[in-house]
mmCIF file of C-alpha atoms in Angstrom:
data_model
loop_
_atom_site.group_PDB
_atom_site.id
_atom_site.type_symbol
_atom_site.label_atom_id
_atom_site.label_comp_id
_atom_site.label_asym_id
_atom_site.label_seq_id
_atom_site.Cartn_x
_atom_site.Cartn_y
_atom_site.Cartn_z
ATOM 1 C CA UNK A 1 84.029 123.112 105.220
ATOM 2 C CA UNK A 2 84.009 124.351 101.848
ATOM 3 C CA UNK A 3 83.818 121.876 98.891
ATOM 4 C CA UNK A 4 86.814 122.478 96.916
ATOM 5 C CA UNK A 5 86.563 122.240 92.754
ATOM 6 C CA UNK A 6 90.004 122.657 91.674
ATOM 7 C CA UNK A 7 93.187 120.901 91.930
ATOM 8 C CA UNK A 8 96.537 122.145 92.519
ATOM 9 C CA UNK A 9 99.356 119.735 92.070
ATOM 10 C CA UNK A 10 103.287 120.209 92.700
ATOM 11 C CA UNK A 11 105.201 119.154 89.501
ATOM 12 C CA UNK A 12 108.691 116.944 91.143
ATOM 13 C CA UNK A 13 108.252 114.191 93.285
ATOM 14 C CA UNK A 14 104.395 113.783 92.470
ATOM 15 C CA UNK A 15 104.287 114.144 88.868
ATOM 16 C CA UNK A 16 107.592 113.115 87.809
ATOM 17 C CA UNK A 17 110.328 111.392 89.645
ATOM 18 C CA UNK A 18 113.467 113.946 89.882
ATOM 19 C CA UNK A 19 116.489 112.665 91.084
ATOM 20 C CA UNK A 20 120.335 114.634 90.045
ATOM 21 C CA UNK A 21 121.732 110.652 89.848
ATOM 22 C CA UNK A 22 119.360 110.002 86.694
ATOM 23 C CA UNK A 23 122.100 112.108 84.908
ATOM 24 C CA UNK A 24 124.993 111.911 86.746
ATOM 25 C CA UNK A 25 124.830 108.196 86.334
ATOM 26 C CA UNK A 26 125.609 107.930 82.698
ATOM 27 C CA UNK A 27 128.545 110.473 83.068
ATOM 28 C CA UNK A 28 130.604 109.210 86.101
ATOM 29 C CA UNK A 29 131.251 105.150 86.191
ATOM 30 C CA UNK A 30 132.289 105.296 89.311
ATOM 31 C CA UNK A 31 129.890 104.599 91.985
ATOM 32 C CA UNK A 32 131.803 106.470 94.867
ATOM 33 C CA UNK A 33 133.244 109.100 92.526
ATOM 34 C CA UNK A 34 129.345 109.422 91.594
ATOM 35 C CA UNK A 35 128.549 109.673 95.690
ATOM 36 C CA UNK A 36 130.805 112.012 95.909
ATOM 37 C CA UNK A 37 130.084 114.479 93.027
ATOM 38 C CA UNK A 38 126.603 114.375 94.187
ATOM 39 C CA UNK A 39 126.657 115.350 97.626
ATOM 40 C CA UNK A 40 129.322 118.016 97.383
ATOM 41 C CA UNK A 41 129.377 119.312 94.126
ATOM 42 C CA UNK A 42 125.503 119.844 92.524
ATOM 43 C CA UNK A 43 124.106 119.575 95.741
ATOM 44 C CA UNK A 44 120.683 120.180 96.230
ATOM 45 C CA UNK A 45 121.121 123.289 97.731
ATOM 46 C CA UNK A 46 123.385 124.537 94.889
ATOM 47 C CA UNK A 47 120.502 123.789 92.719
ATOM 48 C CA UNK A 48 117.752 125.623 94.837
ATOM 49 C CA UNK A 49 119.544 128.644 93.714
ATOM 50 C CA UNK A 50 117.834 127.909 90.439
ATOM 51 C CA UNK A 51 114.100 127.770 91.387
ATOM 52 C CA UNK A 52 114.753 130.589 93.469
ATOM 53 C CA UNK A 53 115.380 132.364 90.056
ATOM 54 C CA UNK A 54 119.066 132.457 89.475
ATOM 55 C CA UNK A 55 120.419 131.791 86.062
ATOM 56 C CA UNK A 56 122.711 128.879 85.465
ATOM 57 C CA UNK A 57 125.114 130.731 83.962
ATOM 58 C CA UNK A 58 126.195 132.116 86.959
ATOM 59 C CA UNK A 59 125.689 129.155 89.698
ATOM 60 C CA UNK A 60 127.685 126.977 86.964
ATOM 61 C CA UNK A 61 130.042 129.849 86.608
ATOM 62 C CA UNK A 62 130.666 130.193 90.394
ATOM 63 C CA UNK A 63 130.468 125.965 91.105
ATOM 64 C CA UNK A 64 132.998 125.714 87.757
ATOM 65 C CA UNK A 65 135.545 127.885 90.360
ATOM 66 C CA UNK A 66 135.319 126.071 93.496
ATOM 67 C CA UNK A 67 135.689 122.937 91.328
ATOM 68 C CA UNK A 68 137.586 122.930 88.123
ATOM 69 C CA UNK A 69 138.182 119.473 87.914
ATOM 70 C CA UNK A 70 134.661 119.090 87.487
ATOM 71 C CA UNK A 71 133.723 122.126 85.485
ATOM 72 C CA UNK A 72 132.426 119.481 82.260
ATOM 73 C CA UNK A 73 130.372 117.688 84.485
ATOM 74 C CA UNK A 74 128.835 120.861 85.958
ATOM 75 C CA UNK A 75 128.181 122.426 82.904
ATOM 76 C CA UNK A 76 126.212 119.453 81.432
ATOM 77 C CA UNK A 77 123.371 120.442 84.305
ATOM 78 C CA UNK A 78 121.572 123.173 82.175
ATOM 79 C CA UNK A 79 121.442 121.753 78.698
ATOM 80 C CA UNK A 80 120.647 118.392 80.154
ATOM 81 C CA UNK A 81 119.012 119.436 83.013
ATOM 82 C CA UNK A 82 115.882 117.365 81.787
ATOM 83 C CA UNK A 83 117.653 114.262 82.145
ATOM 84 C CA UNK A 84 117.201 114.661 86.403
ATOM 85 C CA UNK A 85 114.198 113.869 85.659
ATOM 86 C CA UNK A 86 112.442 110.541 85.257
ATOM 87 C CA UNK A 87 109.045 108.955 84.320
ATOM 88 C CA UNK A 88 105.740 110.316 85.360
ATOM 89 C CA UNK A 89 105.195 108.688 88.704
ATOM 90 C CA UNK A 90 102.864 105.797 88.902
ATOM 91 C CA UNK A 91 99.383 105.994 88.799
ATOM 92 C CA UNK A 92 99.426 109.691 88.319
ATOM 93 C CA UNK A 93 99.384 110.478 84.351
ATOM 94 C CA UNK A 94 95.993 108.237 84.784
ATOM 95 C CA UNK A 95 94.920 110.541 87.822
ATOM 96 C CA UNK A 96 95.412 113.806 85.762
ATOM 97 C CA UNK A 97 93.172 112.083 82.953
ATOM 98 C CA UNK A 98 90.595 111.721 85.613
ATOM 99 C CA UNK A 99 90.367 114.708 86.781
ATOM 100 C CA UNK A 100 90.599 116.774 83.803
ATOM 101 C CA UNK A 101 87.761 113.620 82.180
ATOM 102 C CA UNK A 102 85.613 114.873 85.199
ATOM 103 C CA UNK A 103 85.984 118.388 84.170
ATOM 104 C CA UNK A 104 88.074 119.479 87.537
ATOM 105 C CA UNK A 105 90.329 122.492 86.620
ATOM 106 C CA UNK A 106 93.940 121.483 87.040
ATOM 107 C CA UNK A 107 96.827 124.157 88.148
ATOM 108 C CA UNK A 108 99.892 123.920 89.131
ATOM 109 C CA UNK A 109 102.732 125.563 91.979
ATOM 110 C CA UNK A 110 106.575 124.364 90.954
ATOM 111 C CA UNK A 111 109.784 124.999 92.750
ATOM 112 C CA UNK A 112 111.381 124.963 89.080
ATOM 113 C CA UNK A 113 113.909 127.030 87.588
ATOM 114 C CA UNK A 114 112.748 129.094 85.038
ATOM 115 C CA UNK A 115 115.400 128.096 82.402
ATOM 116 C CA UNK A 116 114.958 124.621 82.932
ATOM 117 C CA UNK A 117 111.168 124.330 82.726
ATOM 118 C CA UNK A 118 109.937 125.387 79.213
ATOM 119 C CA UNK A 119 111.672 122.141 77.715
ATOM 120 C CA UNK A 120 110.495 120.194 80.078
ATOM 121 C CA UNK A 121 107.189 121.659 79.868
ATOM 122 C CA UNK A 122 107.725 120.437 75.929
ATOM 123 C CA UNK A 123 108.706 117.431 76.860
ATOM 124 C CA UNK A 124 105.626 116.565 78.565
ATOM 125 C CA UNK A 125 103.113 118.596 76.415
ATOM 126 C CA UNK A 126 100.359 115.858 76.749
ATOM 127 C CA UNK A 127 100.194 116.422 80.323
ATOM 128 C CA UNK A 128 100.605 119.624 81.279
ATOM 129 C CA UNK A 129 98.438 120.983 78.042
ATOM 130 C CA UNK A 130 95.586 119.598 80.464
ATOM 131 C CA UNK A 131 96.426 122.409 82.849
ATOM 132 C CA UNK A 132 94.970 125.717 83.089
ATOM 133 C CA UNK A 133 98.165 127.823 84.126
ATOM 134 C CA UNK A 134 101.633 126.600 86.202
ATOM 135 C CA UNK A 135 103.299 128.915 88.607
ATOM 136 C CA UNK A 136 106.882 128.206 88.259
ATOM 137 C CA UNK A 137 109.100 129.409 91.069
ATOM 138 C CA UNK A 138 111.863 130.580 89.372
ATOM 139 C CA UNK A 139 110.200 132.778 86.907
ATOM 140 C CA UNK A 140 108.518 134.572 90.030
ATOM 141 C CA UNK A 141 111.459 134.893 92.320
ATOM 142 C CA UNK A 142 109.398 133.087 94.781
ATOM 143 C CA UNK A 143 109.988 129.391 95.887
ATOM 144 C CA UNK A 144 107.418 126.912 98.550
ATOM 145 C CA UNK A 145 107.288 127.340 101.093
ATOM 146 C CA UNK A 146 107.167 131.281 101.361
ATOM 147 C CA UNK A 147 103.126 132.387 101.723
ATOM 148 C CA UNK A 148 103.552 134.601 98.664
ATOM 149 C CA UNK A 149 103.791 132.203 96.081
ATOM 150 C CA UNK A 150 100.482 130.934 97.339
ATOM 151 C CA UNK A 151 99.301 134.103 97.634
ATOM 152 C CA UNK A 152 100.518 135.037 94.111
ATOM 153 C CA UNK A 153 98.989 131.531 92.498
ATOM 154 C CA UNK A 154 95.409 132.246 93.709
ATOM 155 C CA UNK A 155 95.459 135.428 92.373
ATOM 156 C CA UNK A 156 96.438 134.311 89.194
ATOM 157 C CA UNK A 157 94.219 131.334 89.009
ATOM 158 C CA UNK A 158 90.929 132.880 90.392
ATOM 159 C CA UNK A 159 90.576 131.095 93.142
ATOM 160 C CA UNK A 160 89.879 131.468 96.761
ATOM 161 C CA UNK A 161 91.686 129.413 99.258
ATOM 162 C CA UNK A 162 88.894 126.944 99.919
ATOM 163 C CA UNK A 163 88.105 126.404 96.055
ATOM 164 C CA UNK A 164 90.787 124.273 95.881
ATOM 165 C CA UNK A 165 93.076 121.309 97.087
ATOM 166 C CA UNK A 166 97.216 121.476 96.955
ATOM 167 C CA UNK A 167 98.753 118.340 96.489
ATOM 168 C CA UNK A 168 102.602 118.072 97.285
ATOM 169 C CA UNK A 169 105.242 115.855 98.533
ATOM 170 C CA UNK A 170 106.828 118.698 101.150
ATOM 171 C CA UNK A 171 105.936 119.173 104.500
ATOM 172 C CA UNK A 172 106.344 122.178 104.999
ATOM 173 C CA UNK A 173 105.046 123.193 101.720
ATOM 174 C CA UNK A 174 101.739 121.624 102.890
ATOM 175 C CA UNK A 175 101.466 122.963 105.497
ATOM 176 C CA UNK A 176 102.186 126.622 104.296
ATOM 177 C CA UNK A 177 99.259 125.926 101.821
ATOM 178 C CA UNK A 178 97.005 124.737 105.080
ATOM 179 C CA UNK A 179 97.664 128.362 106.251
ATOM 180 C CA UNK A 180 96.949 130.101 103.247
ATOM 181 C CA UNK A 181 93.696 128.558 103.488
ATOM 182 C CA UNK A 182 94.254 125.576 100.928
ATOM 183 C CA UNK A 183 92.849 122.116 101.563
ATOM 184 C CA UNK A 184 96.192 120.797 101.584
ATOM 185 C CA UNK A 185 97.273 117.194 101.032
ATOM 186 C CA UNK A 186 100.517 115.156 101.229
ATOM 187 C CA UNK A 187 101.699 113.321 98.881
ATOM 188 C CA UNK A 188 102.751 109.143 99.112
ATOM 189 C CA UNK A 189 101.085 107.901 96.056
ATOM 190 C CA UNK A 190 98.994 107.641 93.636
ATOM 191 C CA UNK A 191 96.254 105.018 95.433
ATOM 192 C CA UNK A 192 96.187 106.906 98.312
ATOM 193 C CA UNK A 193 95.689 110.089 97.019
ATOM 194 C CA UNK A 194 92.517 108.647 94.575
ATOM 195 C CA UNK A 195 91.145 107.759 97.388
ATOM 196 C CA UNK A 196 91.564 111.057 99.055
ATOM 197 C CA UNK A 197 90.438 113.658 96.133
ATOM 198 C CA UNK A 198 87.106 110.946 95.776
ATOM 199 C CA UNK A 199 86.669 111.914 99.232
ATOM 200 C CA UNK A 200 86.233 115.164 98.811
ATOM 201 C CA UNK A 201 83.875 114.589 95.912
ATOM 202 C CA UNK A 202 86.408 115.410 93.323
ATOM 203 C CA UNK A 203 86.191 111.996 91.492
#
């Protein structure tokens, strides 16, 4: 096996927490009326439309007709879209120090629209300044799992497949970076995934 030298992390989930109900919290007091809005309005999959690379003035536009009762609420999504997303997760702004301390080149593959992301990138300048580049789904058209955004990543990053390890919370995004030759790694937290990347000689 080839010893990797590079880390690849996914951004939501294992970076940051991102949960829709961060937001929707402070606009709808009502705890079923919140339930509700969530799993049938800005669903999940209505929002995947964005990291796939649509723009959010035509999801909202489209959502805003099938619900105009709602149409407000919808339309706070983009400008406050970085509200749905919480603190770093724990243990891993120190774990990025580490690495980047230890002089392991850090990169990055996001399911992220690419509206959304340069003010969140702003937001959290002090990490992701450590990083060497971010592929961000939405502003390739691409989203994890498809092979081509890994494909597309280690071409732009210089790397072979072996060079480096993927860290993310999917599944199936793991495993489609196991087949593009990535060591790949899920992601349950911080501790366990120290202990992991020293493993491999990493830290």
């Amino acid at each position: 096996m080839v010893q990797p030298h590079t880390v690849i992390f996914d951004v939501g989930k294992v970076l940051f927490d991102w949960e829709p109900r961060f937001l929707y919290e402070r606009l709808i007091e009502d705890d079923r009326a919140l339930e509700a809005f969530l799993a049938s309005v800005v669903t999940r999959e209505w929002h995947f439309q964005h990291d796939a690379g649509r723009p959010f003035a035509e999801t909202s536009a489209e959502l805003g007709a099938r619900f105009p009762e709602h149409a407000a609420l919808i339309a706070a999504w983009g400008p406050r879209f970085n509200e749905t997303l919480g603190l770093a997760i724990p243990g891993m702004t120190a774990l990025v120090e580490a690495l980047d301390a230890a002089g392991v080149p850090l990169f990055a593959i996001t399911n992220f629209s690419g509206e959304f992301w340069p003010p969140f990138r702003a937001r959290e300048a002090a990490l992701f300044d450590r990083f060497r580049d971010i592929v961000v789904s939405g502003d390739e058209k691409l989203v994890k799992p498809d092979p081509a955004i890994y494909a597309l990543a280690l071409r732009r990053f210089g790397l072979e497949g072996p060079d480096a390890v993927f860290i993310d919370d999917s599944l199936p995004n793991v495993a489609a970076a196991a087949d593009a030759g990535i060591h790949a790694l899920h992601f349950t937290g911080a501790a366990k995934l120290r202990a992991d990347l020293e493993g491999l000689g990493l830290l």
